[in-house]
Amino acid sequence: MGHTPAGFPLVSVTALASLAAARAQDAAEPLQALRAQFVQPRARGAGPTVYLCGHSLGLAPREARRCVDAEIADWEELAVTGHHSARHPWAEYTEDLRAPLARLVGAAADDVLLANSLTVNLHLLLASFFRPTASRWRILLEAGAFSSDRHAIESQLRQHGLDPADALIEIAPPPGEDCLAAQQIDAAIRAAGSSLAVVLWPGVQYRTGQAFDLASIARAAHTVGALVGFDHAHAIGNLPLALMDDDADFAVWCSYKYLNGGPGAVGGLFVHPRHAGRMRLAGWWGHEARTRFQMQPGFVPAPGAAGWAVSNPPVFSSAPLHASLALFDRASIAALRARSLSLTGALHDALATRFAGRVRVITPADPERRGCQLSLRFAAGGPDARQVFEALLARDVIGDFRAPDVLRVAPVPLYNGFEDLWRFLDALDAVLGQR
């Protein structure tokens, strides 16, 4: 997970004391200029839209339309020859994206791949990494995992003739707690011991926003002989990641949240180079490029993570990432993390003081244990989380609701600023005060 940049001054909550103070803080922030590189959603009312939902779907980079239009124009003009003669030849379309993506996840370009979607990639990698035996056959998962991850795990277990009631270990926070302690995760791994085959863990928990010490989880898993994979859907583009340093065996992610790739954008995966010889579910695009089009039997895997590809690159769902990843490189994930600490820290403090007794932040207060997302619960006797979400939406403030009782908001440092936070707090005060 990410670390607080050394010497970076966290912004005081006074930056949200007034609209003028918020605007002054934004004017002093160099990265605020990146906001203009994104298209803000159209407001339904008279005021501006406040978009705090990048944890669910990132905003559109202004260059994304040009990137997609360029591929449509080449398709219209070149047809099949565009695979090799388009401005970005389609046969190698995602190759230029591997290096900037690798910089975000802390890996080498050869060890990452853009392909498919997150859950498809998870199935493909579990086919390689979950090879149960009579003595090692269990998977460990957090009890609050995103439903798609759990569906994938359960179906993989059943595919091997295993009963999830026995083969799936789920860890839940203690009664009355929202987040898991590192010691609890470590203890569960040690307790599973030699029966444990795979640990699948999120970089950031989607509902609570909790971030984890992934290196410690990987170390604990490897100590008992298990493999470890990370779901970085809510972590990539949110925190600085270090897949190689954390010693992950594999990882998956999506590109439509913090990476701003657009709805249904291409997913990604990482495979540690020590696993180059693993069995995989093969497809023609995972075959080495040199002999791929000879169409002969006998699979020869492409080197690195590319050997896990199954189909040719999805051009239209990858195109916006050319625009988005260029902005990450322009800013650097370290600088974005520093700005994120300021934005989310000021919002957390404002909620804890101004809304004490009315709002409870369930995301960890320690900046080292969260990304930019904050998850909120509301006091009994007032509007519940769904009602707050709908009332904010009517005021052009966009967060999201997660059943049964959580409102999630995320100040994304690429395109959110302190004025957004001030407007959110003002709207929230109006909703909770029913004024």
Coordinates of C-alpha atoms in Angstrom, one line a residue:
M1 CA 0.0 0.0 0.0
G2 CA 1.0 3.6 -0.3
H3 CA 3.0 5.6 2.2
T4 CA 2.7 9.3 3.3
P5 CA 5.1 11.3 1.2
A6 CA 8.0 12.4 3.5
G7 CA 7.6 16.0 4.7
F8 CA 4.3 16.6 2.9
P9 CA 2.2 19.1 4.9
L10 CA -1.3 17.9 5.4
V11 CA -3.9 20.7 4.8
S12 CA -5.8 21.9 7.8
V13 CA -9.6 21.5 8.0
T14 CA -9.7 25.4 7.9
A15 CA -9.3 25.0 4.1
L16 CA -13.0 23.9 4.3
A17 CA -14.1 26.7 6.6
S18 CA -15.7 28.7 3.8
L19 CA -16.1 28.6 0.1
A20 CA -13.5 31.4 -0.2
A21 CA -11.0 29.3 1.8
A22 CA -11.6 26.3 -0.3
R23 CA -11.1 28.2 -3.5
A24 CA -7.9 29.7 -2.1
Q25 CA -6.6 26.3 -1.3
D26 CA -7.3 25.0 -4.8
A27 CA -5.6 28.0 -6.3
A28 CA -2.5 27.1 -4.3
E29 CA -2.4 23.5 -5.5
P30 CA -0.4 22.9 -8.7
L31 CA -2.3 19.6 -9.5
Q32 CA -5.6 21.5 -9.5
A33 CA -4.8 22.3 -13.1
L34 CA -5.5 18.6 -14.0
R35 CA -9.2 19.1 -13.3
A36 CA -9.5 20.9 -16.6
Q37 CA -8.4 17.7 -18.4
F38 CA -11.7 16.0 -17.4
V39 CA -15.3 16.5 -18.4
Q40 CA -17.5 17.2 -15.4
P41 CA -21.0 15.6 -15.5
R42 CA -23.9 17.9 -16.5
A43 CA -25.7 19.4 -13.5
R44 CA -29.5 19.1 -13.4
G45 CA -29.8 22.2 -11.2
A46 CA -28.4 25.7 -11.3
G47 CA -25.1 25.0 -9.5
P48 CA -22.1 22.8 -10.5
T49 CA -22.0 19.1 -10.1
V50 CA -19.9 17.7 -7.3
Y51 CA -18.6 14.3 -8.4
L52 CA -17.2 12.2 -5.6
C53 CA -17.8 8.8 -7.2
G54 CA -14.5 8.0 -8.9
H55 CA -14.3 4.9 -6.8
S56 CA -17.1 3.5 -8.9
L57 CA -16.6 5.1 -12.3
G58 CA -13.9 7.7 -13.1
L59 CA -14.6 10.8 -15.1
A60 CA -13.9 11.1 -18.8
P61 CA -10.6 12.6 -19.8
R62 CA -11.1 15.3 -22.5
E63 CA -8.7 13.4 -24.7
A64 CA -10.6 10.2 -24.5
R65 CA -13.1 11.1 -27.2
R66 CA -10.2 11.9 -29.6
C67 CA -8.6 8.6 -28.8
V68 CA -11.7 6.6 -29.5
D69 CA -12.6 8.7 -32.6
A70 CA -9.2 8.1 -34.0
E71 CA -9.7 4.3 -33.9
I72 CA -13.2 4.6 -35.5
A73 CA -11.7 6.8 -38.2
D74 CA -9.0 4.2 -38.9
W75 CA -11.6 1.4 -38.9
E76 CA -13.7 3.3 -41.4
E77 CA -10.7 4.1 -43.7
L78 CA -8.5 1.0 -43.2
A79 CA -10.8 -1.9 -42.3
V80 CA -8.8 -5.1 -41.7
T81 CA -5.5 -3.5 -42.7
G82 CA -5.7 -1.3 -39.5
H83 CA -4.4 -4.2 -37.5
H84 CA -1.0 -3.3 -38.8
S85 CA -1.3 0.1 -40.4
A86 CA -3.5 2.1 -38.1
R87 CA -2.0 5.0 -36.2
H88 CA -1.8 2.7 -33.2
P89 CA -1.8 -0.7 -35.0
W90 CA -4.5 -2.8 -33.4
A91 CA -2.6 -6.0 -33.3
E92 CA -0.2 -4.4 -30.7
Y93 CA -2.7 -1.8 -29.4
T94 CA -2.2 -2.3 -25.7
E95 CA 1.6 -2.6 -25.8
D96 CA 2.2 1.1 -25.4
L97 CA 0.0 1.0 -22.3
R98 CA 2.0 -1.6 -20.4
A99 CA 4.8 0.6 -19.3
P100 CA 2.7 3.4 -17.7
L101 CA 0.5 0.7 -16.2
A102 CA 3.5 -1.0 -14.7
R103 CA 4.6 2.2 -13.1
L104 CA 1.3 2.4 -11.3
V105 CA 1.5 -1.1 -9.9
G106 CA 5.2 -1.3 -9.1
A107 CA 6.1 -4.0 -11.6
A108 CA 8.0 -4.5 -14.9
A109 CA 6.1 -3.9 -18.2
D110 CA 6.6 -7.5 -19.2
D111 CA 4.8 -8.7 -16.0
V112 CA 1.5 -6.8 -16.7
L113 CA -1.2 -7.3 -19.3
L114 CA -4.3 -5.4 -20.4
A115 CA -7.0 -7.8 -21.4
N116 CA -10.6 -9.0 -20.7
S117 CA -12.3 -7.8 -17.6
L118 CA -11.4 -8.2 -13.9
T119 CA -13.4 -11.2 -13.2
V120 CA -12.5 -13.0 -16.4
N121 CA -8.9 -12.4 -15.5
L122 CA -9.4 -13.7 -12.0
H123 CA -10.9 -16.9 -13.4
L124 CA -7.9 -17.2 -15.8
L125 CA -5.4 -16.7 -13.1
L126 CA -7.1 -19.0 -10.6
A127 CA -7.1 -21.7 -13.3
S128 CA -3.3 -21.4 -13.1
F129 CA -2.7 -20.6 -9.4
F130 CA -5.4 -22.7 -7.7
R131 CA -4.4 -26.3 -8.2
P132 CA -5.8 -28.0 -5.2
T133 CA -4.4 -31.2 -3.8
A134 CA -5.6 -33.6 -1.1
S135 CA -3.7 -31.7 1.5
R136 CA -3.7 -28.1 0.2
W137 CA -7.2 -27.2 -1.1
R138 CA -8.5 -24.1 0.7
I139 CA -8.9 -20.4 -0.3
L140 CA -8.9 -17.5 2.1
L141 CA -11.0 -14.4 1.4
E142 CA -12.3 -11.5 3.4
A143 CA -16.0 -12.0 4.3
G144 CA -16.9 -8.6 2.9
A145 CA -15.3 -9.2 -0.5
F146 CA -16.8 -7.7 -3.6
S147 CA -19.5 -10.1 -4.7
S148 CA -17.9 -10.9 -8.1
D149 CA -14.7 -12.1 -6.4
R150 CA -16.7 -14.4 -4.1
H151 CA -18.7 -15.7 -7.0
A152 CA -15.5 -16.5 -8.9
I153 CA -13.9 -18.2 -5.9
E154 CA -17.0 -20.3 -5.1
S155 CA -17.4 -21.4 -8.7
Q156 CA -13.7 -22.3 -8.9
L157 CA -14.0 -24.4 -5.8
R158 CA -17.1 -26.2 -7.2
Q159 CA -15.2 -26.7 -10.5
H160 CA -12.7 -28.8 -8.5
G161 CA -15.5 -30.7 -6.7
L162 CA -14.9 -28.8 -3.5
D163 CA -17.6 -27.6 -1.1
P164 CA -17.2 -23.8 -0.4
A165 CA -18.7 -24.4 3.1
D166 CA -15.5 -26.3 3.8
A167 CA -12.9 -25.0 1.4
L168 CA -13.6 -21.3 1.6
I169 CA -12.2 -19.5 4.7
E170 CA -13.8 -16.0 5.2
I171 CA -12.5 -13.5 7.7
A172 CA -14.9 -10.9 9.1
P173 CA -14.2 -8.0 11.5
P174 CA -14.9 -8.6 15.2
P175 CA -18.5 -7.9 16.3
G176 CA -19.0 -4.1 16.5
E177 CA -16.0 -3.4 14.2
D178 CA -16.0 -2.4 10.6
C179 CA -12.4 -3.1 9.7
L180 CA -10.0 -6.0 10.0
A181 CA -6.8 -5.8 12.1
A182 CA -3.5 -7.0 10.6
Q183 CA -3.1 -9.5 13.4
Q184 CA -6.5 -11.0 12.6
I185 CA -5.5 -11.7 9.0
D186 CA -2.2 -13.1 10.0
A187 CA -3.8 -15.4 12.6
A188 CA -6.3 -16.7 10.1
I189 CA -3.5 -17.6 7.6
R190 CA -1.5 -19.3 10.3
A191 CA -4.5 -21.2 11.5
A192 CA -5.2 -22.5 8.0
G193 CA -1.6 -23.5 7.7
S194 CA -0.7 -26.3 5.2
S195 CA -4.4 -26.7 4.0
L196 CA -4.2 -23.2 2.5
A197 CA -3.7 -23.0 -1.3
V198 CA -4.5 -19.4 -2.2
V199 CA -5.1 -16.1 -0.4
L200 CA -7.1 -13.6 -2.5
W201 CA -7.1 -10.1 -0.9
P202 CA -8.1 -6.6 -1.9
G203 CA -5.7 -3.7 -1.9
V204 CA -8.6 -1.6 -0.7
Q205 CA -11.8 -2.9 0.7
Y206 CA -14.6 -1.6 -1.5
R207 CA -17.2 -0.9 1.1
T208 CA -15.1 0.5 4.0
G209 CA -12.2 1.9 2.1
Q210 CA -9.7 0.2 4.3
A211 CA -6.2 -0.3 2.7
F212 CA -4.0 -3.2 3.8
D213 CA -0.4 -4.0 4.4
L214 CA -0.1 -6.3 1.4
A215 CA 3.6 -7.2 1.9
S216 CA 2.7 -8.6 5.3
I217 CA -0.2 -10.6 3.9
A218 CA 2.0 -12.1 1.2
R219 CA 4.7 -12.9 3.6
A220 CA 2.3 -14.7 5.9
A221 CA 0.8 -16.7 3.0
H222 CA 4.1 -17.7 1.7
T223 CA 5.3 -18.8 5.1
V224 CA 2.6 -21.5 5.2
G225 CA 3.2 -22.4 1.6
A226 CA 0.2 -20.7 0.0
L227 CA 0.1 -18.4 -3.0
V228 CA -1.3 -14.9 -2.8
G229 CA -3.2 -12.8 -5.3
F230 CA -4.5 -9.2 -5.0
D231 CA -7.6 -7.6 -6.3
H232 CA -6.5 -4.0 -7.0
A233 CA -9.8 -2.7 -8.4
H234 CA -10.1 -0.1 -5.7
A235 CA -6.4 0.5 -5.3
I236 CA -4.8 1.0 -8.7
G237 CA -4.6 4.8 -9.4
N238 CA -5.7 5.4 -5.8
L239 CA -2.5 4.4 -4.0
P240 CA 1.1 3.8 -5.0
L241 CA 1.3 0.0 -5.5
A242 CA 4.3 -2.3 -5.3
L243 CA 3.4 -5.7 -6.6
M244 CA 7.0 -6.9 -7.0
D245 CA 8.1 -5.5 -3.6
D246 CA 5.0 -6.9 -2.0
D247 CA 5.9 -10.3 -3.5
A248 CA 2.5 -11.0 -5.0
D249 CA 2.1 -14.1 -7.1
F250 CA -0.6 -12.6 -9.2
A251 CA -3.0 -9.6 -9.3
V252 CA -6.0 -8.4 -11.2
W253 CA -7.8 -5.0 -11.5
C254 CA -10.3 -3.0 -13.6
S255 CA -9.7 0.3 -15.4
Y256 CA -13.0 2.1 -15.1
K257 CA -12.6 3.4 -11.5
Y258 CA -9.5 5.5 -10.6
L259 CA -7.9 4.8 -14.0
N260 CA -10.7 6.6 -15.9
G261 CA -10.9 4.1 -18.7
G262 CA -14.7 4.4 -19.2
P263 CA -17.6 2.0 -18.5
G264 CA -16.6 -1.6 -19.3
A265 CA -12.9 -0.6 -19.9
V266 CA -10.4 -3.3 -20.4
G267 CA -9.1 -5.1 -17.3
G268 CA -5.6 -5.9 -16.3
L269 CA -3.5 -8.6 -14.6
F270 CA 0.0 -9.2 -13.2
V271 CA 1.9 -12.4 -13.0
H272 CA 5.2 -12.7 -11.1
P273 CA 7.9 -13.8 -13.5
R274 CA 8.8 -16.8 -11.3
H275 CA 5.5 -18.3 -12.5
A276 CA 6.3 -18.1 -16.2
G277 CA 6.1 -21.9 -16.6
R278 CA 2.6 -22.3 -15.0
M279 CA -0.2 -24.0 -16.8
R280 CA -2.7 -21.6 -18.1
L281 CA -6.0 -21.6 -20.1
A282 CA -4.5 -20.8 -23.5
G283 CA -5.7 -18.7 -26.4
W284 CA -4.1 -17.6 -29.6
W285 CA -3.1 -14.1 -28.4
G286 CA -1.2 -15.7 -25.5
H287 CA 0.9 -17.6 -28.1
E288 CA 4.3 -16.1 -28.9
A289 CA 4.0 -13.3 -31.4
R290 CA 6.6 -14.7 -33.8
T291 CA 4.7 -17.8 -34.7
R292 CA 1.1 -16.8 -33.7
F293 CA -0.2 -16.5 -37.2
Q294 CA 1.2 -19.8 -38.4
M295 CA -1.9 -21.3 -36.8
Q296 CA -0.2 -24.5 -35.9
P297 CA -1.1 -26.9 -33.0
G298 CA 1.1 -26.7 -29.9
F299 CA 0.9 -23.6 -27.6
V300 CA 4.1 -21.7 -27.1
P301 CA 3.4 -19.0 -24.5
A302 CA 4.5 -15.4 -25.1
P303 CA 7.0 -14.3 -22.5
G304 CA 5.8 -12.7 -19.2
A305 CA 2.2 -11.9 -18.5
A306 CA 1.4 -11.7 -22.2
G307 CA 1.3 -15.5 -22.2
W308 CA -2.0 -15.3 -20.2
A309 CA -3.8 -13.4 -23.0
V310 CA -6.5 -15.3 -24.8
S311 CA -7.9 -12.9 -27.4
N312 CA -6.7 -10.0 -29.5
P313 CA -6.7 -6.5 -27.8
P314 CA -10.1 -4.8 -27.3
V315 CA -9.3 -1.5 -29.1
F316 CA -12.3 0.6 -28.2
S317 CA -12.4 -0.3 -24.5
S318 CA -8.6 0.4 -24.3
A319 CA -8.4 3.7 -26.2
P320 CA -9.4 6.0 -23.4
L321 CA -6.5 4.7 -21.3
H322 CA -4.1 6.4 -23.7
A323 CA -5.5 9.7 -22.5
S324 CA -5.8 8.7 -18.8
L325 CA -2.5 7.1 -18.2
A326 CA -0.7 10.0 -19.9
L327 CA -2.2 12.2 -17.1
F328 CA -0.9 9.8 -14.4
D329 CA 2.6 10.1 -15.9
R330 CA 2.3 13.8 -16.1
A331 CA 1.4 14.1 -12.4
S332 CA 3.1 11.0 -10.9
I333 CA 1.3 8.7 -8.5
A334 CA 3.5 10.0 -5.7
A335 CA 2.3 13.6 -6.2
L336 CA -1.3 12.4 -6.6
R337 CA -1.1 10.5 -3.3
A338 CA 0.2 13.6 -1.6
R339 CA -2.8 15.6 -2.8
S340 CA -5.1 12.8 -1.9
L341 CA -3.8 12.8 1.6
S342 CA -4.7 16.5 1.8
L343 CA -8.1 16.2 0.3
T344 CA -9.3 13.2 2.2
G345 CA -7.6 14.2 5.4
A346 CA -9.4 17.6 5.4
L347 CA -12.7 15.9 4.6
H348 CA -12.3 13.3 7.3
D349 CA -11.5 16.0 9.9
A350 CA -14.4 18.2 8.8
L351 CA -16.8 15.2 9.1
A352 CA -15.5 14.3 12.5
T353 CA -15.9 17.8 13.9
R354 CA -18.7 19.5 12.1
F355 CA -20.9 16.4 11.9
A356 CA -20.0 14.7 15.2
G357 CA -22.9 12.7 16.4
R358 CA -24.6 12.7 13.1
V359 CA -22.1 11.0 10.8
R360 CA -19.6 8.2 11.6
V361 CA -16.7 7.6 9.2
I362 CA -16.1 3.8 9.1
T363 CA -12.9 4.1 7.0
P364 CA -9.8 4.0 9.1
A365 CA -8.7 7.4 10.5
D366 CA -5.0 6.5 9.9
P367 CA -4.1 7.8 6.4
E368 CA -1.8 4.8 6.0
R369 CA -4.8 2.5 6.2
R370 CA -6.9 4.2 3.5
G371 CA -6.9 5.6 0.0
C372 CA -9.0 8.6 -1.0
Q373 CA -12.4 7.0 -0.3
L374 CA -14.4 7.6 2.9
S375 CA -17.4 5.5 3.9
L376 CA -20.1 7.0 6.1
R377 CA -22.8 5.8 8.3
F378 CA -25.6 8.0 9.7
A379 CA -27.1 8.4 13.2
A380 CA -30.4 6.8 13.9
G381 CA -33.3 9.3 14.0
G382 CA -32.3 11.1 10.8
P383 CA -32.2 10.2 7.2
D384 CA -30.6 6.8 6.4
A385 CA -27.7 6.3 3.9
R386 CA -30.0 5.7 1.0
Q387 CA -32.1 8.8 1.7
V388 CA -28.9 10.9 2.1
F389 CA -27.6 9.6 -1.2
E390 CA -30.8 10.4 -3.0
A391 CA -31.1 13.9 -1.4
L392 CA -27.5 14.7 -2.3
L393 CA -28.1 13.5 -5.8
A394 CA -31.1 15.9 -6.1
R395 CA -28.6 18.6 -5.2
D396 CA -26.1 17.5 -7.9
V397 CA -23.8 15.9 -5.4
I398 CA -22.8 12.4 -6.6
G399 CA -21.5 9.7 -4.3
D400 CA -23.0 6.3 -4.0
F401 CA -24.9 4.0 -1.7
R402 CA -23.9 0.5 -0.7
A403 CA -26.4 -1.7 1.1
P404 CA -27.4 -1.8 3.8
D405 CA -26.3 1.5 5.3
V406 CA -23.1 3.1 3.8
L407 CA -22.6 6.2 1.7
R408 CA -19.2 6.2 -0.1
V409 CA -17.5 9.4 -1.3
A410 CA -14.0 9.7 -2.8
P411 CA -12.1 13.0 -3.5
V412 CA -10.1 11.9 -6.5
P413 CA -6.9 14.0 -6.7
L414 CA -6.8 14.1 -10.5
Y415 CA -10.1 16.0 -10.8
N416 CA -11.5 16.9 -7.4
G417 CA -10.6 19.9 -5.2
F418 CA -11.4 21.6 -2.0
E419 CA -14.3 23.5 -3.5
D420 CA -16.0 20.2 -4.2
L421 CA -15.5 19.1 -0.6
W422 CA -16.9 22.4 0.7
R423 CA -20.0 22.0 -1.6
F424 CA -20.4 18.4 -0.5
L425 CA -20.3 19.4 3.2
D426 CA -22.7 22.3 2.7
A427 CA -25.2 20.0 0.9
L428 CA -24.8 17.3 3.6
D429 CA -25.5 19.8 6.3
A430 CA -28.7 20.8 4.4
V431 CA -29.8 17.2 4.0
L432 CA -29.1 16.2 7.6
G433 CA -30.6 19.4 9.0
Q434 CA -33.6 19.0 6.6
R435 CA -33.3 22.7 5.6

